[in-house]
Short mmCIF file of C-alpha atoms and ligand atoms in Angstrom, two decimals:
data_model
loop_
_atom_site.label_atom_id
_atom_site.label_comp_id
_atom_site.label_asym_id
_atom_site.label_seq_id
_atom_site.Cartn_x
_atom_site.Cartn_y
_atom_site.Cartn_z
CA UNK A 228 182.75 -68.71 92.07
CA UNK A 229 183.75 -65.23 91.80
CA UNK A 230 181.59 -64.39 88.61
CA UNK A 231 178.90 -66.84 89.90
CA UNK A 232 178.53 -64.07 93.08
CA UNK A 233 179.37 -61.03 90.86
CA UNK A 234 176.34 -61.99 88.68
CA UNK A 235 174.16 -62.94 91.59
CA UNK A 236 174.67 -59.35 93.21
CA UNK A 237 173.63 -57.68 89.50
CA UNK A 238 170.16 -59.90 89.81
CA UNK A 239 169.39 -58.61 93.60
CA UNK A 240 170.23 -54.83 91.64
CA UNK A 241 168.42 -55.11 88.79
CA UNK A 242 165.37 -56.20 90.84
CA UNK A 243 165.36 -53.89 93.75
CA UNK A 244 166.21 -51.07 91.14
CA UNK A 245 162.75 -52.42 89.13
CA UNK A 246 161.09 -52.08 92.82
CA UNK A 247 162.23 -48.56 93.06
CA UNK A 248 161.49 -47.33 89.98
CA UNK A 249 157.52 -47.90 90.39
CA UNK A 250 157.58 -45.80 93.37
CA UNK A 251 154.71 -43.33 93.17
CA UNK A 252 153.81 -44.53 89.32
CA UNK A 253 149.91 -44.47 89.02
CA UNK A 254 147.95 -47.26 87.51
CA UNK A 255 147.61 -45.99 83.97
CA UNK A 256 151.88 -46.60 84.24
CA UNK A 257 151.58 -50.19 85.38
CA UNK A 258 154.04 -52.50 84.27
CA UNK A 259 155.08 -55.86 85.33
CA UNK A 260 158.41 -56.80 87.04
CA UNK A 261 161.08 -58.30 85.20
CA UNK A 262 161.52 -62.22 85.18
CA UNK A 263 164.05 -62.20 88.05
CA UNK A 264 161.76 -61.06 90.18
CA UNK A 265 159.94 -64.37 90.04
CA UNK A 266 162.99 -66.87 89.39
CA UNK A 267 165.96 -65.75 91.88
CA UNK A 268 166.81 -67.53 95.03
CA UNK A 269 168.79 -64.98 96.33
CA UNK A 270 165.60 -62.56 96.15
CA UNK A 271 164.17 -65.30 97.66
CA UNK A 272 166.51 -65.39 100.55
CA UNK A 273 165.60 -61.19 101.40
CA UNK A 274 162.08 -61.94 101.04
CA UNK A 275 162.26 -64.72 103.59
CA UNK A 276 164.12 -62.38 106.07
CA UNK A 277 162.21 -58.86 105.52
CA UNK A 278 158.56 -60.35 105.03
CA UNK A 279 158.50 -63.81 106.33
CA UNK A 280 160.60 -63.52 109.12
CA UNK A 281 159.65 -59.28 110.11
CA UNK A 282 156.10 -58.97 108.90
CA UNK A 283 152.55 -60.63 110.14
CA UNK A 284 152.41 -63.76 108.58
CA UNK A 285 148.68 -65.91 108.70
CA UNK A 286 149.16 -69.50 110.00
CA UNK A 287 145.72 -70.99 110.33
CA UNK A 288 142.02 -70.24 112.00
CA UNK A 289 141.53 -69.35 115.68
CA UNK A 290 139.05 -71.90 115.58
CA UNK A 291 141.56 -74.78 115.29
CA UNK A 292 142.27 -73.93 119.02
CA UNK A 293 139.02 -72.91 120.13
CA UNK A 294 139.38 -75.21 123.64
CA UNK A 295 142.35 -74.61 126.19
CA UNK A 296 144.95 -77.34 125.37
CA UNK A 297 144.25 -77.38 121.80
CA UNK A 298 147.35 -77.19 119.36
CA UNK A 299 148.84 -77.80 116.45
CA UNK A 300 151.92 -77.11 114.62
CA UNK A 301 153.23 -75.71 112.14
CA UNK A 302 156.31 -74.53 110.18
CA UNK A 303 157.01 -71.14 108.61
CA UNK A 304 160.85 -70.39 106.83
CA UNK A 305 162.39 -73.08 108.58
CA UNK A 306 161.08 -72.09 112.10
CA UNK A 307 159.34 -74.92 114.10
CA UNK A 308 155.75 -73.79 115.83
CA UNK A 309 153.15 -75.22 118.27
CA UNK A 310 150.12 -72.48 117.66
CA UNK A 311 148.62 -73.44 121.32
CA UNK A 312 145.27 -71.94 123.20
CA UNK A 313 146.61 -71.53 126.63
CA UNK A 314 145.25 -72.06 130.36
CA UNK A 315 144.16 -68.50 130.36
CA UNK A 316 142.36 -68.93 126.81
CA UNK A 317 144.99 -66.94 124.67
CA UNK A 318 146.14 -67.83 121.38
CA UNK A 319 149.91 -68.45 122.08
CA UNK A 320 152.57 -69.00 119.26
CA UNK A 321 155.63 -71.22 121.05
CA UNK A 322 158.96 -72.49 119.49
CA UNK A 323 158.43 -76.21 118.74
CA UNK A 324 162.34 -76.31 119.54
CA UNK A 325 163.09 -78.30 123.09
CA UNK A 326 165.51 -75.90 125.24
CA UNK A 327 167.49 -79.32 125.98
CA UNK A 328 169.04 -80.39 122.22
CA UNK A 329 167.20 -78.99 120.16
CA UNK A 330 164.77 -81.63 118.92
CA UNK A 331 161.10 -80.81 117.52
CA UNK A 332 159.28 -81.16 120.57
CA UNK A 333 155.50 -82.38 119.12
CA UNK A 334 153.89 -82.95 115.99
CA UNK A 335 150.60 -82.92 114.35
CA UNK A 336 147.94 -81.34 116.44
CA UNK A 337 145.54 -82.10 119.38
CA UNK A 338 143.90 -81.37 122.76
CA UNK A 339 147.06 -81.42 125.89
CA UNK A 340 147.97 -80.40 129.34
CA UNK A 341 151.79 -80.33 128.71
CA UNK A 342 154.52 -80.89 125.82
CA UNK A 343 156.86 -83.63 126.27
CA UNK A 344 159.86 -83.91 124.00
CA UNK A 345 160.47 -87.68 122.93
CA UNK A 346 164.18 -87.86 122.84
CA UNK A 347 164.87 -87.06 126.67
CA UNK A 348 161.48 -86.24 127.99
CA UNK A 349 161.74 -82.52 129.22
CA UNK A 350 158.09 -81.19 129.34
CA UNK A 351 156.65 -77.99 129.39
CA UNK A 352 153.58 -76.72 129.98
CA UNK A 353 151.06 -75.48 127.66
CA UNK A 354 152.36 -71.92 128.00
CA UNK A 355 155.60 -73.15 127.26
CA UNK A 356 157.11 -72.84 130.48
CA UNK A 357 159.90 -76.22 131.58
CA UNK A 358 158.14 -78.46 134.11
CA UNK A 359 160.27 -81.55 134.27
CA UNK A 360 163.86 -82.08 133.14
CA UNK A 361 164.52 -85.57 134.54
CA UNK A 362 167.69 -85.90 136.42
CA UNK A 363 168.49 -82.83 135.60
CA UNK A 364 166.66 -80.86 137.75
CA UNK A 365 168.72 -81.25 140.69
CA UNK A 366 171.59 -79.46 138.74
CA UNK A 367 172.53 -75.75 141.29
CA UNK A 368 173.54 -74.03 137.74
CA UNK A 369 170.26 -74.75 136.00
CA UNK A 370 167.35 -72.79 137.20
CA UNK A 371 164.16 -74.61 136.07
CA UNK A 372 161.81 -71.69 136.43
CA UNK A 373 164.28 -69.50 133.84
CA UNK A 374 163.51 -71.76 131.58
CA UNK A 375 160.61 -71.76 128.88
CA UNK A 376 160.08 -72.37 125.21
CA UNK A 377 159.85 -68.55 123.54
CA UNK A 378 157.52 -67.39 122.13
CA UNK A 379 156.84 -65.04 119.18
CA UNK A 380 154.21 -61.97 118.66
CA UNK A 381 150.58 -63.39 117.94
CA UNK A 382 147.55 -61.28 116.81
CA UNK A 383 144.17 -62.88 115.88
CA UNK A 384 142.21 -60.58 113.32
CA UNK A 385 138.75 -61.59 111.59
CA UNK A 386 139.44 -65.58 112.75
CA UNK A 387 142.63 -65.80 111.43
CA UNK A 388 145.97 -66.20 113.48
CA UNK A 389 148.95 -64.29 112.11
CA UNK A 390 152.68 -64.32 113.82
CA UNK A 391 155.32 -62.62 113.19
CA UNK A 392 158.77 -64.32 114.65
CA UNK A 393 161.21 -61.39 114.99
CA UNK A 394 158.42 -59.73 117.17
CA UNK A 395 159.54 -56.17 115.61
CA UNK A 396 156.49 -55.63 113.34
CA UNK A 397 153.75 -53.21 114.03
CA UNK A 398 150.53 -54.33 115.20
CA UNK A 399 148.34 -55.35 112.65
CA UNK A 400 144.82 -54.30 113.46
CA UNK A 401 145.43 -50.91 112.60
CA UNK A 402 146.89 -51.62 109.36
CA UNK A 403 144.13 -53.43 108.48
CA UNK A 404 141.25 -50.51 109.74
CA UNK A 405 140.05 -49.51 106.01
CA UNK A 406 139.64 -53.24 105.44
CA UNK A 407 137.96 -54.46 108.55
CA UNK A 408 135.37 -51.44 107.98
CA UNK A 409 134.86 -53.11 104.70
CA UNK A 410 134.29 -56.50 105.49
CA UNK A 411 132.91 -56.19 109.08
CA UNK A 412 129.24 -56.89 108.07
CA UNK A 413 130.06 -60.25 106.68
CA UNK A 414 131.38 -61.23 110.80
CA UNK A 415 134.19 -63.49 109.63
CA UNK A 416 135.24 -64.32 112.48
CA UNK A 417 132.39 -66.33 112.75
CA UNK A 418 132.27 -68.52 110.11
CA UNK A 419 133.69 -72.47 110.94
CA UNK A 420 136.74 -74.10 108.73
CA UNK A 421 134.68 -76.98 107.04
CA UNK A 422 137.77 -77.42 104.55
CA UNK A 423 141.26 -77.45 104.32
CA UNK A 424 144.06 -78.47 102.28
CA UNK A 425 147.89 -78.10 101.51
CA UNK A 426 150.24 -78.69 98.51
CA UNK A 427 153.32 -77.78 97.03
CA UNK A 428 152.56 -75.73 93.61
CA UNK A 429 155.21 -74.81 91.07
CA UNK A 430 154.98 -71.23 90.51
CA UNK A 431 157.11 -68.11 92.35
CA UNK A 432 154.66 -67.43 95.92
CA UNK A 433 154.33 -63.68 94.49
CA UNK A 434 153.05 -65.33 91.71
CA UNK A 435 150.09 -67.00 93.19
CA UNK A 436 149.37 -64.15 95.63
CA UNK A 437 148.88 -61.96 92.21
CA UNK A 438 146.97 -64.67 90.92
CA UNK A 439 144.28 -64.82 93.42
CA UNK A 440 144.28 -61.15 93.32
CA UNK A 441 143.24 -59.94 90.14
CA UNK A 442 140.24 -60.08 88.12
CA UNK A 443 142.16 -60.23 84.67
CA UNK A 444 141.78 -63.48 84.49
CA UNK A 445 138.29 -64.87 85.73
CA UNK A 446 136.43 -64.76 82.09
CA UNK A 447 139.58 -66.66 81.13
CA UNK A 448 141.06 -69.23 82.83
CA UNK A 449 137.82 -69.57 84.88
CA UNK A 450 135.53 -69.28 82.29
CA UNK A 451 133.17 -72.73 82.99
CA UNK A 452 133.32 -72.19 86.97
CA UNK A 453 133.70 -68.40 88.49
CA UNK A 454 133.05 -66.12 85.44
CA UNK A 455 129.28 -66.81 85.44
CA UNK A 456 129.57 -66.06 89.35
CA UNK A 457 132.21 -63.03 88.94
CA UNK A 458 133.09 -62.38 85.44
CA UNK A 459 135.94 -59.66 85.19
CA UNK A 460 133.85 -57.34 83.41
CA UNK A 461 132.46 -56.32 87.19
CA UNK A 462 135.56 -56.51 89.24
CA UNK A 463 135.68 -52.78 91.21
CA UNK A 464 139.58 -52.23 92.55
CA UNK A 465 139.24 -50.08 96.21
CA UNK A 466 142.08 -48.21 97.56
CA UNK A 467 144.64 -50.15 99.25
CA UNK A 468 145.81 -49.33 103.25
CA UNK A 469 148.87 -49.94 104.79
CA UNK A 470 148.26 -53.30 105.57
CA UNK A 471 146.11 -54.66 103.12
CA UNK A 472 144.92 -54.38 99.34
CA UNK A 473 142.03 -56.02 97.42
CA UNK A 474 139.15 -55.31 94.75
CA UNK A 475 135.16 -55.97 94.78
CA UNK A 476 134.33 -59.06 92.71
CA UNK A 477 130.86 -58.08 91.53
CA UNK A 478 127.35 -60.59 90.67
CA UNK A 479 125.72 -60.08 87.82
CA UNK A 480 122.31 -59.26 89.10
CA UNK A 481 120.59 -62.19 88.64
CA UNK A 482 122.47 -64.74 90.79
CA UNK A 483 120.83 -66.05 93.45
CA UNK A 484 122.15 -65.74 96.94
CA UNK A 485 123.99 -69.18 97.56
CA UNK A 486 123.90 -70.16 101.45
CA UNK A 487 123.42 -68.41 105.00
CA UNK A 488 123.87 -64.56 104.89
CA UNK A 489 124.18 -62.51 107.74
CA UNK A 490 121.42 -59.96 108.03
CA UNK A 491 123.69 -57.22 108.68
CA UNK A 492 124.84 -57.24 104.91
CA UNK A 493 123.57 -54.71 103.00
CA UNK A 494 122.10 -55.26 99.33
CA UNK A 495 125.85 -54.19 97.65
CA UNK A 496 127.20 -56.48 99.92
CA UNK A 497 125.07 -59.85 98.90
CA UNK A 498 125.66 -59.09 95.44
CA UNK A 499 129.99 -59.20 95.66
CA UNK A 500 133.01 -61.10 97.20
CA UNK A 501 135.39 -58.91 98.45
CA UNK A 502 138.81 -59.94 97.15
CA UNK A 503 141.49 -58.75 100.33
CA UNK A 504 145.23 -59.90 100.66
CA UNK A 505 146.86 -59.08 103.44
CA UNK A 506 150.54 -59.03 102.71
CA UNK A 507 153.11 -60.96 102.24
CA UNK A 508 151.09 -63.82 101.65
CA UNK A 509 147.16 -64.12 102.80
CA UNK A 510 144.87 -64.07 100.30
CA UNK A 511 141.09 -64.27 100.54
CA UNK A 512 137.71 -64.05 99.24
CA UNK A 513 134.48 -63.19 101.29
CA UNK A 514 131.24 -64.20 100.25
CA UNK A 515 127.89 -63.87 102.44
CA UNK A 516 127.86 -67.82 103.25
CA UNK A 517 131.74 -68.48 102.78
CA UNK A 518 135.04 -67.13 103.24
CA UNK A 519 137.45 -69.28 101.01
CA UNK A 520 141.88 -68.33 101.67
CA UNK A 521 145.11 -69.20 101.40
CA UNK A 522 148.30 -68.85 103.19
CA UNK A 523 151.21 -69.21 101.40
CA UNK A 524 154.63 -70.36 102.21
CA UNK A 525 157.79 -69.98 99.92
CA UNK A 526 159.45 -73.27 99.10
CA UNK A 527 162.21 -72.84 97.02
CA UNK A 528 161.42 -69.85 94.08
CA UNK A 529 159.77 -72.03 91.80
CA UNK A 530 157.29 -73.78 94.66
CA UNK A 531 155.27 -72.61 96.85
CA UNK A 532 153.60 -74.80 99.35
CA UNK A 533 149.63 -73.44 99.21
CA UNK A 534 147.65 -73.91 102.36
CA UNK A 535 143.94 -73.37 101.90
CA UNK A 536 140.59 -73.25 103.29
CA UNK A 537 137.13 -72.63 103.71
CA UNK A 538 134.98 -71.27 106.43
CA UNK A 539 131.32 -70.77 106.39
CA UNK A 540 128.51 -68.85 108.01
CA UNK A 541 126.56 -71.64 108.92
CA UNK A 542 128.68 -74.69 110.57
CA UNK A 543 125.20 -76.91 110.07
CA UNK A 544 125.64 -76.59 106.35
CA UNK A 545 124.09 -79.84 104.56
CA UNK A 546 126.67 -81.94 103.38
CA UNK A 547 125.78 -81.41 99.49
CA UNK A 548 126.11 -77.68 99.63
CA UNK A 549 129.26 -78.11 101.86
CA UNK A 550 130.50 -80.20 98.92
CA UNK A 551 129.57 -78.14 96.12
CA UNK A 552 131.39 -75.32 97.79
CA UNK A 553 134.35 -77.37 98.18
CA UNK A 554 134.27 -78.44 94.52
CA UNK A 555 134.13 -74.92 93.06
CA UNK A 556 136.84 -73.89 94.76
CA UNK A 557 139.65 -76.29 94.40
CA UNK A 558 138.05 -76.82 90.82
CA UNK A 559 139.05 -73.17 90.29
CA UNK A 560 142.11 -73.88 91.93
CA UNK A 561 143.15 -76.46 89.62
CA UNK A 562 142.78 -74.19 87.05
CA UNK A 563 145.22 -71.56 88.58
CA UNK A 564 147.67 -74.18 89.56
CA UNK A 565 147.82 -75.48 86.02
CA UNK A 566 147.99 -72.08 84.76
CA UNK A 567 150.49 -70.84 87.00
CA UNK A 568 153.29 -73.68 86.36
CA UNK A 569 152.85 -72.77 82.64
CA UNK A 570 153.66 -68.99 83.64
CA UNK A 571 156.86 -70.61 85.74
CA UNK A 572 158.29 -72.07 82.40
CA UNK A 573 157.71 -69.00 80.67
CA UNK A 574 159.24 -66.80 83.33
CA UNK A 575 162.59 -68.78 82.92
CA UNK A 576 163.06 -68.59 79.92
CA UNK A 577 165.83 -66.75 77.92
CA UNK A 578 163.22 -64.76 75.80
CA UNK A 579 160.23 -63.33 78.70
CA UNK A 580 159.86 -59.48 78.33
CA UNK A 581 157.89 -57.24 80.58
CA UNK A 582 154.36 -56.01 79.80
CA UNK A 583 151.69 -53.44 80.67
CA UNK A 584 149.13 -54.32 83.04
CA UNK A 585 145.41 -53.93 82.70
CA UNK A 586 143.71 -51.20 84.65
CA UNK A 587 143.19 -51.02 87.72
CA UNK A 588 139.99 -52.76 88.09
CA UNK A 589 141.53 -55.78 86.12
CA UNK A 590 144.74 -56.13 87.42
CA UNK A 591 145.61 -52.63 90.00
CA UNK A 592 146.05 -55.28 92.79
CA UNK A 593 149.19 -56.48 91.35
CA UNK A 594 150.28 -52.93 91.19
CA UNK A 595 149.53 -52.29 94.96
CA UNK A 596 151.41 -55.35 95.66
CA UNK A 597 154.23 -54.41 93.62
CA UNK A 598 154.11 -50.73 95.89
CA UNK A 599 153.68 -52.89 99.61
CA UNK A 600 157.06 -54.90 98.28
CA UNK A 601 159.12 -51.66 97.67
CA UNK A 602 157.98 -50.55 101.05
CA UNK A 603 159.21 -53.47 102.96
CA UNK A 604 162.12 -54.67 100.95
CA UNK A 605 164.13 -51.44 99.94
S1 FES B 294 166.26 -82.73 123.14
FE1 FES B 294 164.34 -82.61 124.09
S2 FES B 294 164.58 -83.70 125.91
FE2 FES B 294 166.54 -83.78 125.01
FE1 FE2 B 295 142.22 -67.72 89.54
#
């Protein structure tokens, strides 16, 4: 037991001394993290507490609660949610835990006036505050009013809703200023979810996040479906902010424009997808017509559990071109997935080494990744 935690501590050193060491590096020194890095639950336990738990983490689309009442939950490290558009139309983010027992209050998602918890039905308003507590509320030492499900710090930026549950981290809009400049033309708020999904992946969640992030790897593994739309031989890394890093995945000229575009894009901007993450774990492309993203949650540190999505420009999309966006992208995803569980196995093994990265254009987002992690976890 002893040498078990002895050897456990030397993993958590020899990674967050990796971490350090790439502190200020540039890109032309860009190497990859050791194994360990990808494999260790005990990483896996900080990264839960110092990113999942203290940093803005994305949970879904503002437009899944676009009417008062409407809800649904969720679940993020082991914390129950109800993600809930409240009686003065704010996005609210409420413990789904009932302040009787204990029990998950409601599942799934819907359109309500009040919670009611099925073991002993206590309800609560929409807002989270207790309005019945049957034969209980006659009780002198239990003040009713006092008594609410919390919740936790909610920002909505470009459509998407992002919480963070120890309601210590910084707001995020102005982390994300360089970036919203960026992509503001492309009004993704805007755009409608047509398409979601969610499943459990075996690969490391840094893993994937690197994945969708660099270019390396589009003439490759995607080379019958995105390298004839982006082909890595265009893909333009831009400097990374505080909250946010990404790259420009170019069109070769001669593609035609696929969908509805907003006519405040400018010519550059029909002719790329900008490629952002916004850290820990949302990850997304934006096209004219379509934003496609995921949202990642760790499982253990070999699965990840991948929520995706697409939203587009124009909600009256015909149903073949809604399809044929759909198909691209979880045909590309496919691809990753396989790809990425074949990087797992080699990651555990006895005999991985490190390696040098490409530059920056190719693979610089894994770099700036690599940076955001030492930031938040040393
Ligand atoms: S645990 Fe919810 S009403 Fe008892
Ligand atoms: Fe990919």
């Amino acid at each position: 037991m002893m040498l078990q935690c002895f050897s456990e501590l030397q993993t958590m050193h020899a990674i967050t001394d990796s971490l350090r060491k790439i502190i200020g590096l540039g890109y032309d020194k860009a190497w990859s993290m050791p194994s360990e890095f990808y494999t260790s639950s005990e990483f896996l336990a900080l990264e839960k507490e110092r990113l999942f738990r203290s940093q803005w983490v994305c949970v879904g689309r503002s437009h899944q609660v676009s009417q008062v009442g409407d809800y649904f939950t969720t679940e993020l490290v082991g914390e129950p949610l109800i993600v809930v558009r409240t009686n003065d139309n704010q996005v609210k983010i409420l413990s789904n835990v009932c302040r009787h027992r204990g029990s998950v209050v409601v599942k799934g998602s819907g359109n309500t006036t009040s919670f009611v918890c099925p073991y002993h039905a206590w309800s609560y308003h929409v807002d989270g505050r207790l309005r019945r507590a049957p034969l209980i509320e006659a009780r002198a030492d239990f003040d009713l009013a006092r008594c609410r499900l919390p919740d936790f710090a909610c920002e909505i930026w470009g459509g998407f809703i992002y919480v963070n549950l120890d309601n210590t981290a910084l707001p995020l809009t102005p982390q994300l200023t360089g970036l919203s400049d960026l992509i503001k033309h492309y009004h993704m708020d805007n755009m409608v979810e047509l398409h979601s999904e969610e499943s459990i992946w075996e690969t490391n969640w840094k893993c994937l996040t690197e994945n969708f992030m660099e270019g390396y790897h589009l003439s490759t593994i995607h080379n019958k479906t995105l390298h004839q739309i982006t082909p890595t031989r265009l893909c333009q890394h831009f400097p990374p902010g505080e909250g946010y890093f990404g790259y420009f995945a170019n069109f070769p000229e001669k593609l035609e424009q696929r969908g509805l575009y907003h006519p405040d894009l400018t010519h550059a901007e029909r002719q790329r997808s900008v490629m952002f993450a916004v850290p820990p774990s949302h990850v997304a492309s934006v096209t004219g017509h379509i934003v496609t993203y995921l949202y990642l949650q760790p499982d253990t540190a070999d699965t990840v559990k991948v929520k995706r999505g697409i939203a587009f420009s124009d909600s009256d999309i015909l149903e073949c071109d809604r399809q044929a966006a759909i198909d691209l992208f979880e045909r590309t995803m496919a691809e990753d997935q396989t790809q990425l569980a074949r990087l797992q196995i080699g990651l555990k093994s006895s005999s991985v080494e490190t390696g040098p990265l490409a530059p920056a254009d190719y693979e610089g987002n894994v770099w700036d990744f690599y940076h955001y992690l030492a930031r938040k976890l040393l």
